[in-house]
Amino acid sequence: MAEKLPENQTMPAEGEFAALMEASLAERGGEINVGDRITGPVIAITETTLVVDTGTKLDGVADKSEFLDENGELTLQEGENVTLFVVSVRGDEVVLSKVLSGRGGAEALQQAFENNLPVEGKVEASRKGGYDVEILHHRAFCPISQIDLAFTEDPEVHVGQTYSFAITTFERDGKNIVVSRRKLLEQERAESELRFLESVNPGDVVPAVITRLVAFGAFAEVAPGLEGLIHLSELSWSRAEKAEDAVSVGQAVTVKVLSFDRDKKGRPRISLSIKQAGPDPWDSVNEQFAVGDKVEGKVTRLADFGAFVEIAPGIEGLVHVSEMSHIRRIAKPSDVVASGDVVTVSIKDIDLAKRRISLSLKDALGDPWANVPETFAVGATVTGTVENRQQFGIFVTLAPGRHGTPARLQAARRHRSGRL
């Protein structure tokens, strides 16, 4: 029996009823459909689920296990924003997930295809042109060009990995399924790029992770899927011949954003610097060093006129060839030192304006003539080595850097007697 309406209240007309429904949905914040991408804060965490504010009258729930790291620790907390997909709507229950996974059939895959829902899949094997991928107990094919953003040199690196995929082709009730991981990665990169542009400006210092090394520097990820280039000259204040001399893949670093633009294809091009993210070592040179100090350093490179020695990270000084030896005239630096040698040098001069430090190897060793009067007293008999013979006499080395020139007659007498 139909329920009787109260007096003075009439059944709304069909058009009015539709308007009332539309108003109700507007009040609720709009409809939620399977496949929608929802971003909202976590408003509650239970033993098994996360409750997320969907921006409507209906809250969404997600499986807590999706947000645990390899140690079983939860990777977010209440109040943090999370981006998820609507995988199911039943009445007032909205189920959210990072991807569609678990058990399911062709119907679930069809739904994922039609609603652009990511699906979880395991790369089972590589074959000509791509990979066999298992998704919801169905076999799919992923072209090799769609497995990653960059070209894959070794196809086997992806075998056995579990990734999120987008279904790009679904035909014959699931007998022909083609998937793409790259499509999702490009979406993620585009979103990261937008967030990066909105929140970061040139000059800002941000965290990053080294992702790959190249001949001219290293690439670092500054946001999910978004990389920037650190040129070789910007990897360290110390001179680096190769990127691996300064950083390694997977290393967490702090970088300064130098510039942000796009290449001819419209792809983001970000220039980064590690060394500019920290203090300039030359700003504290006067606090570390003074003229006359003896310090230890490493020979970084050789030039025709001398050798460069790093006495602190990013601080190099020059040892001129004339400052290499008290003992002999040096024709080229390689006669005394080689790149990589650790040497003790004395600081002769510091010019902060020109960022130059003059160093000396021979001053660090000391002048061999400084204690000659005490070591070689007049009248003392000493032993030496004949280095050169001239008409007026012979040159005798008494000690490194110290030579004597006896008179001709005295030299002749000693020579005849066999004494030097």
CSV table of C-alpha atoms in Angstrom, one decimal, residues 31-402:
chain,number,residue,atom,x,y,z
A,31,GLU,CA,28.8,11.8,-8.4
A,32,ILE,CA,31.7,9.4,-7.9
A,33,ASN,CA,32.3,6.9,-10.7
A,34,VAL,CA,34.5,4.0,-11.1
A,35,GLY,CA,37.8,5.1,-12.7
A,36,ASP,CA,37.7,8.6,-11.2
A,37,ARG,CA,41.0,9.8,-9.8
A,38,ILE,CA,40.6,11.2,-6.3
A,39,THR,CA,43.0,13.3,-4.4
A,40,GLY,CA,42.3,14.1,-0.8
A,41,PRO,CA,43.5,13.9,2.8
A,42,VAL,CA,43.6,10.8,4.9
A,43,ILE,CA,41.0,11.4,7.7
A,44,ALA,CA,41.3,8.2,9.6
A,45,ILE,CA,43.5,5.1,9.8
A,46,THR,CA,42.2,1.8,11.2
A,47,GLU,CA,43.9,-1.6,11.6
A,48,THR,CA,43.1,-2.6,8.0
A,49,THR,CA,41.9,0.5,6.1
A,50,LEU,CA,42.5,4.1,5.3
A,51,VAL,CA,39.6,6.5,5.2
A,52,VAL,CA,40.0,9.3,2.6
A,53,ASP,CA,38.1,12.5,2.1
A,54,THR,CA,36.9,12.3,-1.5
A,55,GLY,CA,35.6,15.9,-1.6
A,56,THR,CA,32.0,14.7,-1.6
A,57,LYS,CA,29.5,13.6,1.0
A,58,LEU,CA,30.9,10.1,0.7
A,59,ASP,CA,34.3,9.1,2.1
A,60,GLY,CA,36.4,6.5,0.4
A,61,VAL,CA,38.2,3.5,2.0
A,62,ALA,CA,41.5,1.9,0.8
A,63,ASP,CA,43.3,-1.2,1.9
A,64,LYS,CA,46.0,-0.2,4.4
A,65,SER,CA,48.4,-2.9,3.0
A,66,GLU,CA,48.9,-0.8,-0.1
A,67,PHE,CA,50.7,1.9,1.9
A,68,LEU,CA,53.2,-0.3,3.8
A,69,ASP,CA,56.9,-0.2,2.9
A,70,GLU,CA,59.2,-3.3,2.7
A,71,ASN,CA,59.5,-3.2,6.5
A,72,GLY,CA,55.8,-3.2,7.1
A,73,GLU,CA,55.8,0.5,8.1
A,74,LEU,CA,53.0,2.8,7.1
A,75,THR,CA,54.3,5.4,4.6
A,76,LEU,CA,51.8,8.2,5.4
A,77,GLN,CA,49.8,9.6,8.2
A,78,GLU,CA,46.5,11.3,9.0
A,79,GLY,CA,46.2,14.6,7.2
A,80,GLU,CA,48.5,13.7,4.3
A,81,ASN,CA,47.1,14.0,0.8
A,82,VAL,CA,46.9,10.8,-1.3
A,83,THR,CA,45.9,10.2,-4.9
A,84,LEU,CA,43.9,7.0,-5.6
A,85,PHE,CA,41.5,5.6,-8.1
A,86,VAL,CA,37.8,4.7,-7.5
A,87,VAL,CA,37.6,0.9,-8.2
A,88,SER,CA,34.1,0.3,-6.8
A,89,VAL,CA,31.0,2.2,-5.8
A,90,ARG,CA,28.2,0.2,-4.1
A,91,GLY,CA,25.6,2.4,-2.5
A,92,ASP,CA,27.4,4.6,0.0
A,93,GLU,CA,30.6,2.6,-0.1
A,94,VAL,CA,33.4,4.0,-2.2
A,95,VAL,CA,36.5,1.7,-2.6
A,96,LEU,CA,39.8,3.3,-3.5
A,97,SER,CA,43.1,1.8,-4.6
A,98,LYS,CA,46.4,2.7,-6.2
A,99,VAL,CA,45.7,0.1,-8.9
A,100,LEU,CA,43.2,-2.6,-9.8
A,101,SER,CA,44.8,-5.9,-8.5
A,102,GLY,CA,43.9,-9.2,-7.1
A,103,ARG,CA,41.5,-11.8,-8.5
A,104,GLY,CA,39.2,-10.8,-11.3
A,105,GLY,CA,38.1,-11.8,-14.8
A,106,ALA,CA,37.6,-10.4,-18.2
A,107,GLU,CA,34.7,-8.2,-16.9
A,108,ALA,CA,37.0,-6.5,-14.4
A,109,LEU,CA,39.6,-5.9,-17.1
A,110,GLN,CA,36.9,-4.6,-19.5
A,111,GLN,CA,35.9,-2.2,-16.7
A,112,ALA,CA,39.5,-1.1,-16.1
A,113,PHE,CA,39.9,-0.5,-19.9
A,114,GLU,CA,36.7,1.5,-20.2
A,115,ASN,CA,37.4,3.6,-17.1
A,116,ASN,CA,41.2,4.1,-17.6
A,117,LEU,CA,41.9,2.3,-14.4
A,118,PRO,CA,45.5,1.2,-13.9
A,119,VAL,CA,46.0,-2.5,-13.3
A,120,GLU,CA,48.7,-4.4,-11.5
A,121,GLY,CA,50.7,-6.8,-13.6
A,122,LYS,CA,53.8,-9.0,-13.3
A,123,VAL,CA,56.3,-9.2,-16.1
A,124,GLU,CA,56.6,-12.9,-16.8
A,125,ALA,CA,59.0,-13.1,-19.7
A,126,SER,CA,60.6,-11.1,-22.5
A,127,ARG,CA,59.9,-12.0,-26.1
A,128,LYS,CA,60.4,-10.5,-29.6
A,129,GLY,CA,59.2,-6.9,-29.4
A,130,GLY,CA,58.1,-6.8,-25.8
A,131,TYR,CA,57.0,-8.7,-22.7
A,132,ASP,CA,54.4,-11.2,-21.5
A,133,VAL,CA,52.6,-9.6,-18.6
A,134,GLU,CA,50.1,-11.3,-16.2
A,135,ILE,CA,47.2,-9.1,-15.1
A,136,LEU,CA,44.3,-10.5,-13.1
A,137,HIS,CA,45.2,-14.0,-14.3
A,138,HIS,CA,45.1,-13.0,-17.9
A,139,ARG,CA,48.0,-12.7,-20.3
A,140,ALA,CA,48.7,-9.3,-21.8
A,141,PHE,CA,51.5,-8.0,-24.1
A,142,CYS,CA,53.6,-4.9,-23.4
A,143,PRO,CA,55.7,-3.5,-26.3
A,144,ILE,CA,59.3,-2.9,-25.3
A,145,SER,CA,58.9,0.8,-26.1
A,146,GLN,CA,56.0,0.9,-23.5
A,147,ILE,CA,57.8,-0.7,-20.5
A,148,ASP,CA,59.7,2.5,-19.5
A,149,LEU,CA,60.3,6.1,-20.3
A,150,ALA,CA,63.8,5.6,-21.5
A,151,PHE,CA,65.1,3.0,-24.0
A,152,THR,CA,65.6,-0.4,-22.4
A,153,GLU,CA,69.1,-1.7,-23.3
A,154,ASP,CA,68.7,-5.0,-21.3
A,155,PRO,CA,65.2,-6.3,-21.7
A,156,GLU,CA,65.8,-8.8,-18.9
A,157,VAL,CA,66.0,-6.1,-16.2
A,158,HIS,CA,62.2,-5.9,-16.1
A,159,VAL,CA,61.4,-9.6,-16.0
A,160,GLY,CA,60.0,-10.7,-12.6
A,161,GLN,CA,59.0,-7.1,-11.7
A,162,THR,CA,55.5,-6.1,-10.7
A,163,TYR,CA,54.3,-2.7,-12.1
A,164,SER,CA,51.2,-0.7,-12.7
A,165,PHE,CA,50.0,-0.8,-16.3
A,166,ALA,CA,47.3,1.0,-18.4
A,167,ILE,CA,45.3,-1.2,-20.7
A,168,THR,CA,45.5,0.3,-24.2
A,169,THR,CA,43.8,-2.5,-26.1
A,170,PHE,CA,41.1,-4.9,-25.0
A,171,GLU,CA,39.6,-7.2,-27.7
A,172,ARG,CA,37.9,-10.5,-28.1
A,173,ASP,CA,36.7,-10.7,-24.5
A,174,GLY,CA,40.2,-10.4,-23.1
A,175,LYS,CA,42.0,-12.7,-25.6
A,176,ASN,CA,43.9,-9.7,-27.0
A,177,ILE,CA,45.2,-7.3,-24.3
A,178,VAL,CA,47.9,-4.8,-24.8
A,179,VAL,CA,49.2,-2.7,-21.9
A,180,SER,CA,51.5,0.2,-21.3
A,181,ARG,CA,53.6,1.2,-18.3
A,182,ARG,CA,55.0,4.2,-20.1
A,183,LYS,CA,51.6,5.8,-20.4
A,184,LEU,CA,51.2,5.9,-16.6
A,185,LEU,CA,54.8,7.1,-16.1
A,186,GLU,CA,54.2,9.9,-18.6
A,187,GLN,CA,51.0,10.9,-16.7
A,188,GLU,CA,52.9,10.8,-13.4
A,189,ARG,CA,55.7,12.9,-14.9
A,190,ALA,CA,53.3,15.5,-16.3
A,191,GLU,CA,51.6,15.8,-12.9
A,192,SER,CA,55.0,16.0,-11.1
A,193,GLU,CA,56.1,18.6,-13.6
A,194,LEU,CA,53.0,20.7,-12.9
A,195,ARG,CA,53.5,20.5,-9.2
A,196,PHE,CA,57.2,21.2,-9.5
A,197,LEU,CA,56.5,24.3,-11.6
A,198,GLU,CA,53.9,25.6,-9.2
A,199,SER,CA,56.1,25.1,-6.1
A,200,VAL,CA,59.7,25.5,-7.2
A,201,ASN,CA,61.6,28.5,-8.7
A,202,PRO,CA,65.2,28.9,-10.0
A,203,GLY,CA,67.4,29.4,-7.0
A,204,ASP,CA,65.4,27.0,-4.8
A,205,VAL,CA,67.2,24.2,-3.0
A,206,VAL,CA,65.4,20.8,-3.2
A,207,PRO,CA,66.2,17.1,-2.4
A,208,ALA,CA,66.9,14.8,-5.2
A,209,VAL,CA,68.1,11.2,-6.0
A,210,ILE,CA,70.8,10.4,-8.5
A,211,THR,CA,69.2,8.2,-11.2
A,212,ARG,CA,71.9,7.7,-13.9
A,213,LEU,CA,75.4,8.8,-14.8
A,214,VAL,CA,76.4,10.1,-18.3
A,215,ALA,CA,79.7,11.3,-19.8
A,216,PHE,CA,78.8,15.0,-19.2
A,217,GLY,CA,77.3,14.7,-15.7
A,218,ALA,CA,74.5,13.0,-13.8
A,219,PHE,CA,70.7,13.0,-13.9
A,220,ALA,CA,68.8,13.4,-10.6
A,221,GLU,CA,65.1,12.8,-9.9
A,222,VAL,CA,63.6,15.9,-8.3
A,223,ALA,CA,60.0,14.6,-8.3
A,224,PRO,CA,58.4,11.3,-9.3
A,225,GLY,CA,59.3,10.7,-12.9
A,226,LEU,CA,60.9,14.2,-13.3
A,227,GLU,CA,64.7,14.4,-13.8
A,228,GLY,CA,67.1,17.2,-14.1
A,229,LEU,CA,70.7,17.4,-15.3
A,230,ILE,CA,73.7,18.1,-13.0
A,231,HIS,CA,76.6,19.0,-15.3
A,232,LEU,CA,80.0,17.6,-14.5
A,233,SER,CA,81.2,21.0,-13.5
A,234,GLU,CA,78.3,21.3,-11.0
A,235,LEU,CA,78.7,17.9,-9.3
A,236,SER,CA,81.2,19.1,-6.7
A,237,TRP,CA,83.5,21.9,-5.7
A,238,SER,CA,86.3,19.4,-6.2
A,239,ARG,CA,87.4,18.8,-9.7
A,240,ALA,CA,85.7,15.6,-11.1
A,241,GLU,CA,86.9,14.0,-14.3
A,242,LYS,CA,84.0,11.6,-14.3
A,243,ALA,CA,80.5,11.6,-12.7
A,244,GLU,CA,81.3,8.5,-10.7
A,245,ASP,CA,84.2,10.4,-9.0
A,246,ALA,CA,81.5,12.6,-7.3
A,247,VAL,CA,78.2,10.7,-7.0
A,248,SER,CA,76.7,7.2,-7.4
A,249,VAL,CA,73.3,6.0,-8.6
A,250,GLY,CA,70.7,5.9,-5.8
A,251,GLN,CA,72.6,8.5,-3.8
A,252,ALA,CA,70.4,11.1,-2.1
A,253,VAL,CA,71.6,14.7,-2.7
A,254,THR,CA,70.6,18.3,-2.2
A,255,VAL,CA,70.5,20.4,-5.4
A,256,LYS,CA,70.0,24.0,-6.4
A,257,VAL,CA,67.6,24.6,-9.3
A,258,LEU,CA,69.6,26.7,-11.8
A,259,SER,CA,67.0,26.9,-14.6
A,260,PHE,CA,63.9,25.3,-16.0
A,261,ASP,CA,62.8,25.4,-19.7
A,262,ARG,CA,61.8,23.0,-22.5
A,263,ASP,CA,63.5,21.4,-25.5
A,264,LYS,CA,62.3,21.6,-29.1
A,265,LYS,CA,59.9,18.7,-28.4
A,266,GLY,CA,58.4,20.5,-25.4
A,267,ARG,CA,59.9,18.2,-22.8
A,268,PRO,CA,61.1,19.7,-19.5
A,269,ARG,CA,64.7,20.6,-19.2
A,270,ILE,CA,65.9,21.3,-15.7
A,271,SER,CA,69.5,22.3,-14.8
A,272,LEU,CA,70.7,21.5,-11.3
A,273,SER,CA,73.8,22.0,-9.2
A,274,ILE,CA,75.0,20.1,-6.2
A,275,LYS,CA,77.9,22.4,-5.4
A,276,GLN,CA,75.8,25.6,-5.4
A,277,ALA,CA,73.4,24.0,-3.0
A,278,GLY,CA,76.1,24.4,-0.3
A,279,PRO,CA,78.4,27.1,0.9
A,280,ASP,CA,81.3,28.3,-1.4
A,281,PRO,CA,84.5,26.9,0.1
A,282,TRP,CA,86.4,30.1,-0.9
A,283,ASP,CA,84.3,32.1,1.6
A,284,SER,CA,86.1,30.4,4.5
A,285,VAL,CA,89.6,30.2,3.1
A,286,ASN,CA,91.0,32.9,5.5
A,287,GLU,CA,89.6,30.9,8.4
A,288,GLN,CA,91.3,27.7,7.3
A,289,PHE,CA,94.7,28.9,5.9
A,290,ALA,CA,97.3,31.5,6.3
A,291,VAL,CA,100.5,32.4,4.4
A,292,GLY,CA,103.4,30.2,5.7
A,293,ASP,CA,101.1,27.2,6.7
A,294,LYS,CA,102.3,23.7,5.7
A,295,VAL,CA,99.4,21.6,4.5
A,296,GLU,CA,98.8,18.3,2.8
A,297,GLY,CA,97.1,18.2,-0.6
A,298,LYS,CA,96.4,16.1,-3.6
A,299,VAL,CA,97.8,16.8,-7.1
A,300,THR,CA,94.8,17.2,-9.4
A,301,ARG,CA,96.4,18.1,-12.7
A,302,LEU,CA,99.6,19.1,-14.4
A,303,ALA,CA,100.4,22.1,-16.7
A,304,ASP,CA,103.5,23.1,-18.5
A,305,PHE,CA,104.2,25.8,-15.8
A,306,GLY,CA,103.4,23.7,-12.7
A,307,ALA,CA,101.0,21.5,-10.8
A,308,PHE,CA,97.6,22.2,-9.2
A,309,VAL,CA,97.1,20.8,-5.7
A,310,GLU,CA,93.8,20.6,-3.9
A,311,ILE,CA,94.4,21.5,-0.3
A,312,ALA,CA,90.7,21.4,0.7
A,313,PRO,CA,87.5,20.4,-1.2
A,314,GLY,CA,87.1,22.9,-4.0
A,315,ILE,CA,90.3,24.8,-3.0
A,316,GLU,CA,93.2,24.4,-5.5
A,317,GLY,CA,96.5,26.1,-5.4
A,318,LEU,CA,99.4,26.2,-8.0
A,319,VAL,CA,102.9,24.9,-7.4
A,320,HIS,CA,105.0,26.7,-10.0
A,321,VAL,CA,107.9,24.7,-11.5
A,322,SER,CA,110.3,27.2,-9.9
A,323,GLU,CA,108.8,26.1,-6.5
A,324,MET,CA,109.3,22.4,-6.9
A,325,SER,CA,112.9,21.8,-5.9
A,326,HIS,CA,115.9,23.4,-4.1
A,327,ILE,CA,118.1,20.6,-5.5
A,328,ARG,CA,117.8,20.9,-9.2
A,329,ARG,CA,116.2,22.9,-12.0
A,330,ILE,CA,112.9,21.3,-13.0
A,331,ALA,CA,112.1,21.2,-16.7
A,332,LYS,CA,108.5,19.9,-16.4
A,333,PRO,CA,106.3,19.1,-13.4
A,334,SER,CA,106.0,15.4,-14.2
A,335,ASP,CA,109.7,15.1,-13.3
A,336,VAL,CA,108.6,15.6,-9.7
A,337,VAL,CA,104.9,14.8,-9.2
A,338,ALA,CA,102.0,13.0,-10.9
A,339,SER,CA,98.2,13.4,-10.8
A,340,GLY,CA,96.9,11.8,-7.7
A,341,ASP,CA,100.1,12.2,-5.6
A,342,VAL,CA,99.6,13.4,-2.0
A,343,VAL,CA,102.2,16.0,-1.2
A,344,THR,CA,103.0,18.5,1.6
A,345,VAL,CA,103.2,22.1,0.4
A,346,SER,CA,103.7,25.5,2.0
A,347,ILE,CA,101.3,28.4,1.3
A,348,LYS,CA,103.2,31.4,-0.2
A,349,ASP,CA,100.4,33.7,-1.1
A,350,ILE,CA,96.5,33.9,-1.0
A,351,ASP,CA,94.6,36.2,-3.4
A,352,LEU,CA,90.9,36.0,-2.6
A,353,ALA,CA,89.9,38.5,-5.2
A,354,LYS,CA,91.4,36.3,-8.0
A,355,ARG,CA,90.7,33.0,-6.1
A,356,ARG,CA,94.4,32.1,-6.4
A,357,ILE,CA,96.7,30.4,-3.9
A,358,SER,CA,100.4,30.1,-4.6
A,359,LEU,CA,102.1,27.0,-3.1
A,360,SER,CA,105.6,25.7,-2.8
A,361,LEU,CA,107.0,22.2,-2.5
A,362,LYS,CA,110.5,23.3,-1.9
A,363,ASP,CA,109.6,25.6,1.0
A,364,ALA,CA,107.7,22.8,2.7
A,365,LEU,CA,110.9,20.7,2.5
A,366,GLY,CA,113.1,23.5,3.8
A,367,ASP,CA,116.1,25.3,2.3
A,368,PRO,CA,119.0,22.8,2.3
A,369,TRP,CA,121.5,25.8,2.7
A,370,ALA,CA,119.9,27.0,5.9
A,371,ASN,CA,122.0,24.9,8.3
A,372,VAL,CA,125.2,24.6,6.2
A,373,PRO,CA,127.5,26.5,8.6
A,374,GLU,CA,126.5,24.1,11.4
A,375,THR,CA,126.6,20.9,9.3
A,376,PHE,CA,129.7,21.6,7.3
A,377,ALA,CA,132.2,23.5,9.5
A,378,VAL,CA,135.4,25.0,8.0
A,379,GLY,CA,138.2,22.4,8.2
A,380,ALA,CA,135.9,19.5,8.6
A,381,THR,CA,136.5,16.4,6.5
A,382,VAL,CA,133.4,15.2,4.6
A,383,THR,CA,132.5,12.6,2.0
A,384,GLY,CA,130.7,13.6,-1.2
A,385,THR,CA,130.0,12.5,-4.7
A,386,VAL,CA,131.7,14.1,-7.8
A,387,GLU,CA,128.9,15.5,-10.0
A,388,ASN,CA,130.8,17.5,-12.5
A,389,ARG,CA,134.4,18.2,-13.6
A,390,GLN,CA,135.5,21.6,-15.0
A,391,GLN,CA,138.9,23.1,-15.8
A,392,PHE,CA,138.8,25.2,-12.7
A,393,GLY,CA,137.8,22.3,-10.4
A,394,ILE,CA,135.2,19.7,-9.7
A,395,PHE,CA,131.7,20.0,-8.3
A,396,VAL,CA,131.0,17.7,-5.3
A,397,THR,CA,127.5,17.0,-3.8
A,398,LEU,CA,127.9,16.9,0.0
A,399,ALA,CA,124.1,16.4,0.6
A,400,PRO,CA,120.9,16.8,-1.4
A,401,GLY,CA,120.9,20.4,-2.7
A,402,ARG,CA,124.3,21.3,-1.3
